[in-house]
Amino acid sequence: MSIGLAIMIGVLIGGIFTAFVMASIKDEKTKAEYEKQLLELKAQHRIELNEAMSRSVSSSRAVLKGKIAEQFAPVFPQFDYLPSDSKFLGDPIDYIVFNGYSQFREGELDAKDIEIILIDIKSGNARLTKGQQAIAHAIKKGRIRFETIRVDF
C-alpha cells in the first residue's frame, strides 16, 4: 500500500510538474511569438515613418517651389502682363493685374482700355482652392465693384 501511495503521489507530482513545464513552454512560445510580432511591427513602423518623412519633404519642396513661382511669375515668359501693372497679393489670389495701366499713365492708352485681371499662379498638379473657385465664380457672375472709402482725421 505504501508503494501504491508513493506511485500515486509520484504520478500526481509528475503530472503537476509536467503541467507546469508545459505551461512554461507554452508561455515561452507565446512570448517568442509576441516578440516576433513586435519586431515586425517595429520594422513596419520604421518603414512607414521613413515614407511619411519622405512624403513630407517632397510636399514641403513642392510648396516652396510654388511660393517661389508665385513671386517670380511676372518675369516668366508665360506671364503675359507687365510686371509694373501687376501687384502681388498672395492670398486668396496671387496677383491683381491692371493691364494697360502703365501705358495709360504714359499717355499711350485710353482709360477705357485698362483691364483688371485676378491671377493665381499654380505649378505641378496644383488646383484652385474652393475659395479661389468661389472668387472666380463671383467675377463671372459680375459680383464685383469698385468702392472709395474716405477716412477723415
PDB file of C-alpha atoms in Angstrom:
ATOM      1  CA  MET A   1       0.000   0.000   0.000  1.00  0.00           C
ATOM      2  CA  SER A   2       2.799   2.456   0.736  1.00  0.00           C
ATOM      3  CA  ILE A   3       4.263   1.626  -2.695  1.00  0.00           C
ATOM      4  CA  GLY A   4       0.884   2.311  -4.317  1.00  0.00           C
ATOM      5  CA  LEU A   5       0.559   5.550  -2.383  1.00  0.00           C
ATOM      6  CA  ALA A   6       4.108   6.527  -3.381  1.00  0.00           C
ATOM      7  CA  ILE A   7       3.315   5.762  -7.034  1.00  0.00           C
ATOM      8  CA  MET A   8       0.141   7.803  -6.841  1.00  0.00           C
ATOM      9  CA  ILE A   9       1.985  10.686  -5.213  1.00  0.00           C
ATOM     10  CA  GLY A  10       4.757  10.362  -7.821  1.00  0.00           C
ATOM     11  CA  VAL A  11       2.218  10.371 -10.664  1.00  0.00           C
ATOM     12  CA  LEU A  12       0.467  13.362  -9.119  1.00  0.00           C
ATOM     13  CA  ILE A  13       3.727  15.276  -8.631  1.00  0.00           C
ATOM     14  CA  GLY A  14       4.905  14.243 -12.112  1.00  0.00           C
ATOM     15  CA  GLY A  15       1.590  15.434 -13.599  1.00  0.00           C
ATOM     16  CA  ILE A  16       1.843  18.751 -11.801  1.00  0.00           C
ATOM     17  CA  PHE A  17       5.477  19.130 -12.853  1.00  0.00           C
ATOM     18  CA  THR A  18       4.618  18.175 -16.453  1.00  0.00           C
ATOM     19  CA  ALA A  19       1.713  20.640 -16.477  1.00  0.00           C
ATOM     20  CA  PHE A  20       3.989  23.358 -15.096  1.00  0.00           C
ATOM     21  CA  VAL A  21       6.726  22.609 -17.657  1.00  0.00           C
ATOM     22  CA  MET A  22       4.164  22.503 -20.498  1.00  0.00           C
ATOM     23  CA  ALA A  23       2.636  25.790 -19.351  1.00  0.00           C
ATOM     24  CA  SER A  24       6.114  27.297 -19.142  1.00  0.00           C
ATOM     25  CA  ILE A  25       6.967  26.044 -22.650  1.00  0.00           C
ATOM     26  CA  LYS A  26       3.642  27.400 -23.933  1.00  0.00           C
ATOM     27  CA  ASP A  27       4.356  30.765 -22.262  1.00  0.00           C
ATOM     28  CA  GLU A  28       7.817  30.825 -23.865  1.00  0.00           C
ATOM     29  CA  LYS A  29       6.309  30.075 -27.315  1.00  0.00           C
ATOM     30  CA  THR A  30       3.665  32.756 -26.803  1.00  0.00           C
ATOM     31  CA  LYS A  31       6.296  35.199 -25.601  1.00  0.00           C
ATOM     32  CA  ALA A  32       8.501  34.392 -28.608  1.00  0.00           C
ATOM     33  CA  GLU A  33       5.527  34.871 -30.958  1.00  0.00           C
ATOM     34  CA  TYR A  34       4.712  38.241 -29.378  1.00  0.00           C
ATOM     35  CA  GLU A  35       8.345  39.327 -29.554  1.00  0.00           C
ATOM     36  CA  LYS A  36       8.451  38.336 -33.236  1.00  0.00           C
ATOM     37  CA  GLN A  37       5.240  40.286 -33.913  1.00  0.00           C
ATOM     38  CA  LEU A  38       6.622  43.264 -32.009  1.00  0.00           C
ATOM     39  CA  LEU A  39       9.826  43.226 -34.073  1.00  0.00           C
ATOM     40  CA  GLU A  40       7.770  43.022 -37.285  1.00  0.00           C
ATOM     41  CA  LEU A  41       5.584  45.929 -36.158  1.00  0.00           C
ATOM     42  CA  LYS A  42       8.653  47.999 -35.253  1.00  0.00           C
ATOM     43  CA  ALA A  43      10.191  47.308 -38.672  1.00  0.00           C
ATOM     44  CA  GLN A  44       6.920  48.196 -40.413  1.00  0.00           C
ATOM     45  CA  HIS A  45       6.637  51.366 -38.315  1.00  0.00           C
ATOM     46  CA  ARG A  46      10.195  52.378 -39.247  1.00  0.00           C
ATOM     47  CA  ILE A  47       9.426  51.871 -42.970  1.00  0.00           C
ATOM     48  CA  GLU A  48       6.157  53.822 -42.751  1.00  0.00           C
ATOM     49  CA  LEU A  49       7.839  56.605 -40.759  1.00  0.00           C
ATOM     50  CA  ASN A  50      10.588  56.929 -43.387  1.00  0.00           C
ATOM     51  CA  GLU A  51       7.959  57.010 -46.152  1.00  0.00           C
ATOM     52  CA  ALA A  52       5.966  59.675 -44.287  1.00  0.00           C
ATOM     53  CA  MET A  53       9.092  61.782 -43.774  1.00  0.00           C
ATOM     54  CA  SER A  54       9.944  61.430 -47.461  1.00  0.00           C
ATOM     55  CA  ARG A  55       6.397  62.480 -48.463  1.00  0.00           C
ATOM     56  CA  SER A  56       6.599  65.412 -46.057  1.00  0.00           C
ATOM     57  CA  VAL A  57       9.898  66.610 -47.515  1.00  0.00           C
ATOM     58  CA  SER A  58       8.559  66.237 -51.068  1.00  0.00           C
ATOM     59  CA  SER A  59       5.413  68.122 -50.143  1.00  0.00           C
ATOM     60  CA  SER A  60       7.433  70.887 -48.475  1.00  0.00           C
ATOM     61  CA  ARG A  61       9.603  71.194 -51.560  1.00  0.00           C
ATOM     62  CA  ALA A  62       6.529  71.427 -53.805  1.00  0.00           C
ATOM     63  CA  VAL A  63       5.021  74.145 -51.605  1.00  0.00           C
ATOM     64  CA  LEU A  64       8.310  76.048 -51.528  1.00  0.00           C
ATOM     65  CA  LYS A  65       8.675  75.808 -55.313  1.00  0.00           C
ATOM     66  CA  GLY A  66       5.102  77.048 -55.666  1.00  0.00           C
ATOM     67  CA  LYS A  67       5.806  80.032 -53.407  1.00  0.00           C
ATOM     68  CA  ILE A  68       8.914  80.878 -55.416  1.00  0.00           C
ATOM     69  CA  ALA A  69       6.982  80.550 -58.684  1.00  0.00           C
ATOM     70  CA  GLU A  70       4.323  82.925 -57.317  1.00  0.00           C
ATOM     71  CA  GLN A  71       6.903  85.583 -56.503  1.00  0.00           C
ATOM     72  CA  PHE A  72       8.811  85.316 -59.770  1.00  0.00           C
ATOM     73  CA  ALA A  73       5.816  84.789 -62.066  1.00  0.00           C
ATOM     74  CA  PRO A  74       5.958  88.280 -63.640  1.00  0.00           C
ATOM     75  CA  VAL A  75       9.406  87.542 -65.076  1.00  0.00           C
ATOM     76  CA  PHE A  76       8.431  84.157 -66.557  1.00  0.00           C
ATOM     77  CA  PRO A  77       7.621  84.021 -70.286  1.00  0.00           C
ATOM     78  CA  GLN A  78       4.159  82.546 -69.515  1.00  0.00           C
ATOM     79  CA  PHE A  79       3.179  85.777 -67.733  1.00  0.00           C
ATOM     80  CA  ASP A  80       1.668  87.961 -70.473  1.00  0.00           C
ATOM     81  CA  TYR A  81       1.454  91.192 -68.451  1.00  0.00           C
ATOM     82  CA  LEU A  82       3.862  93.937 -67.499  1.00  0.00           C
ATOM     83  CA  PRO A  83       5.362  93.442 -64.047  1.00  0.00           C
ATOM     84  CA  SER A  84       4.699  97.138 -63.390  1.00  0.00           C
ATOM     85  CA  ASP A  85       0.959  96.516 -63.915  1.00  0.00           C
ATOM     86  CA  SER A  86       0.987  93.527 -61.551  1.00  0.00           C
ATOM     87  CA  LYS A  87       0.516  93.717 -57.793  1.00  0.00           C
ATOM     88  CA  PHE A  88       1.244  90.667 -55.651  1.00  0.00           C
ATOM     89  CA  LEU A  89      -1.418  89.824 -53.054  1.00  0.00           C
ATOM     90  CA  GLY A  90      -0.554  86.215 -52.197  1.00  0.00           C
ATOM     91  CA  ASP A  91      -3.858  85.211 -50.653  1.00  0.00           C
ATOM     92  CA  PRO A  92      -6.520  84.325 -51.631  1.00  0.00           C
ATOM     93  CA  ILE A  93      -5.235  85.042 -55.137  1.00  0.00           C
ATOM     94  CA  ASP A  94      -1.674  85.800 -56.132  1.00  0.00           C
ATOM     95  CA  TYR A  95      -1.899  88.847 -58.389  1.00  0.00           C
ATOM     96  CA  ILE A  96      -4.182  91.624 -59.419  1.00  0.00           C
ATOM     97  CA  VAL A  97      -3.115  92.973 -62.788  1.00  0.00           C
ATOM     98  CA  PHE A  98      -4.150  96.402 -64.022  1.00  0.00           C
ATOM     99  CA  ASN A  99      -3.395  95.544 -67.635  1.00  0.00           C
ATOM    100  CA  GLY A 100      -2.593  98.685 -69.607  1.00  0.00           C
ATOM    101  CA  TYR A 101      -2.287 100.947 -66.570  1.00  0.00           C
ATOM    102  CA  SER A 102       1.413 101.708 -67.171  1.00  0.00           C
ATOM    103  CA  GLN A 103       0.668 102.642 -70.778  1.00  0.00           C
ATOM    104  CA  PHE A 104      -2.302 104.759 -69.616  1.00  0.00           C
ATOM    105  CA  ARG A 105      -0.041 106.696 -67.206  1.00  0.00           C
ATOM    106  CA  GLU A 106       2.393 107.318 -70.040  1.00  0.00           C
ATOM    107  CA  GLY A 107      -0.460 108.612 -72.220  1.00  0.00           C
ATOM    108  CA  GLU A 108      -0.153 105.725 -74.667  1.00  0.00           C
ATOM    109  CA  LEU A 109      -3.556 104.128 -73.919  1.00  0.00           C
ATOM    110  CA  ASP A 110      -7.089 105.285 -73.173  1.00  0.00           C
ATOM    111  CA  ALA A 111      -8.662 104.675 -69.777  1.00  0.00           C
ATOM    112  CA  LYS A 112     -11.345 102.538 -71.439  1.00  0.00           C
ATOM    113  CA  ASP A 113      -8.626 100.074 -72.493  1.00  0.00           C
ATOM    114  CA  ILE A 114      -7.489  99.233 -68.954  1.00  0.00           C
ATOM    115  CA  GLU A 115      -8.383  95.694 -67.965  1.00  0.00           C
ATOM    116  CA  ILE A 116      -8.346  94.256 -64.434  1.00  0.00           C
ATOM    117  CA  ILE A 117      -7.348  90.620 -64.093  1.00  0.00           C
ATOM    118  CA  LEU A 118      -7.074  88.433 -60.997  1.00  0.00           C
ATOM    119  CA  ILE A 119      -4.419  85.739 -61.386  1.00  0.00           C
ATOM    120  CA  ASP A 120      -3.443  82.761 -59.317  1.00  0.00           C
ATOM    121  CA  ILE A 121      -0.155  81.020 -60.074  1.00  0.00           C
ATOM    122  CA  LYS A 122      -0.138  77.219 -59.969  1.00  0.00           C
ATOM    123  CA  SER A 123       2.637  74.722 -60.596  1.00  0.00           C
ATOM    124  CA  GLY A 124       2.630  70.966 -60.986  1.00  0.00           C
ATOM    125  CA  ASN A 125      -0.778  69.424 -60.353  1.00  0.00           C
ATOM    126  CA  ALA A 126      -1.974  72.182 -58.013  1.00  0.00           C
ATOM    127  CA  ARG A 127      -5.600  73.237 -58.412  1.00  0.00           C
ATOM    128  CA  LEU A 128      -7.631  76.227 -57.325  1.00  0.00           C
ATOM    129  CA  THR A 129      -8.842  76.092 -53.748  1.00  0.00           C
ATOM    130  CA  LYS A 130     -12.569  76.225 -53.035  1.00  0.00           C
ATOM    131  CA  GLY A 131     -12.148  79.874 -52.027  1.00  0.00           C
ATOM    132  CA  GLN A 132     -10.386  80.699 -55.294  1.00  0.00           C
ATOM    133  CA  GLN A 133     -13.090  78.899 -57.242  1.00  0.00           C
ATOM    134  CA  ALA A 134     -15.728  80.947 -55.386  1.00  0.00           C
ATOM    135  CA  ILE A 135     -13.898  84.183 -56.279  1.00  0.00           C
ATOM    136  CA  ALA A 136     -13.686  83.153 -59.949  1.00  0.00           C
ATOM    137  CA  HIS A 137     -17.410  82.346 -59.913  1.00  0.00           C
ATOM    138  CA  ALA A 138     -18.290  85.688 -58.302  1.00  0.00           C
ATOM    139  CA  ILE A 139     -16.350  87.519 -61.026  1.00  0.00           C
ATOM    140  CA  LYS A 140     -18.008  85.509 -63.794  1.00  0.00           C
ATOM    141  CA  LYS A 141     -21.408  86.398 -62.324  1.00  0.00           C
ATOM    142  CA  GLY A 142     -20.470  90.098 -62.193  1.00  0.00           C
ATOM    143  CA  ARG A 143     -20.436  90.337 -58.398  1.00  0.00           C
ATOM    144  CA  ILE A 144     -17.552  92.812 -58.396  1.00  0.00           C
ATOM    145  CA  ARG A 145     -17.437  96.580 -57.832  1.00  0.00           C
ATOM    146  CA  PHE A 146     -15.149  99.487 -57.106  1.00  0.00           C
ATOM    147  CA  GLU A 147     -15.540 101.493 -53.906  1.00  0.00           C
ATOM    148  CA  THR A 148     -13.879 104.552 -52.462  1.00  0.00           C
ATOM    149  CA  ILE A 149     -13.614 104.777 -48.701  1.00  0.00           C
ATOM    150  CA  ARG A 150     -12.812 108.200 -47.302  1.00  0.00           C
ATOM    151  CA  VAL A 151     -11.196 108.476 -43.927  1.00  0.00           C
ATOM    152  CA  ASP A 152     -11.366 111.778 -42.103  1.00  0.00           C
ATOM    153  CA  PHE A 153      -8.854 112.717 -39.434  1.00  0.00           C
TER     154      PHE A 153
END
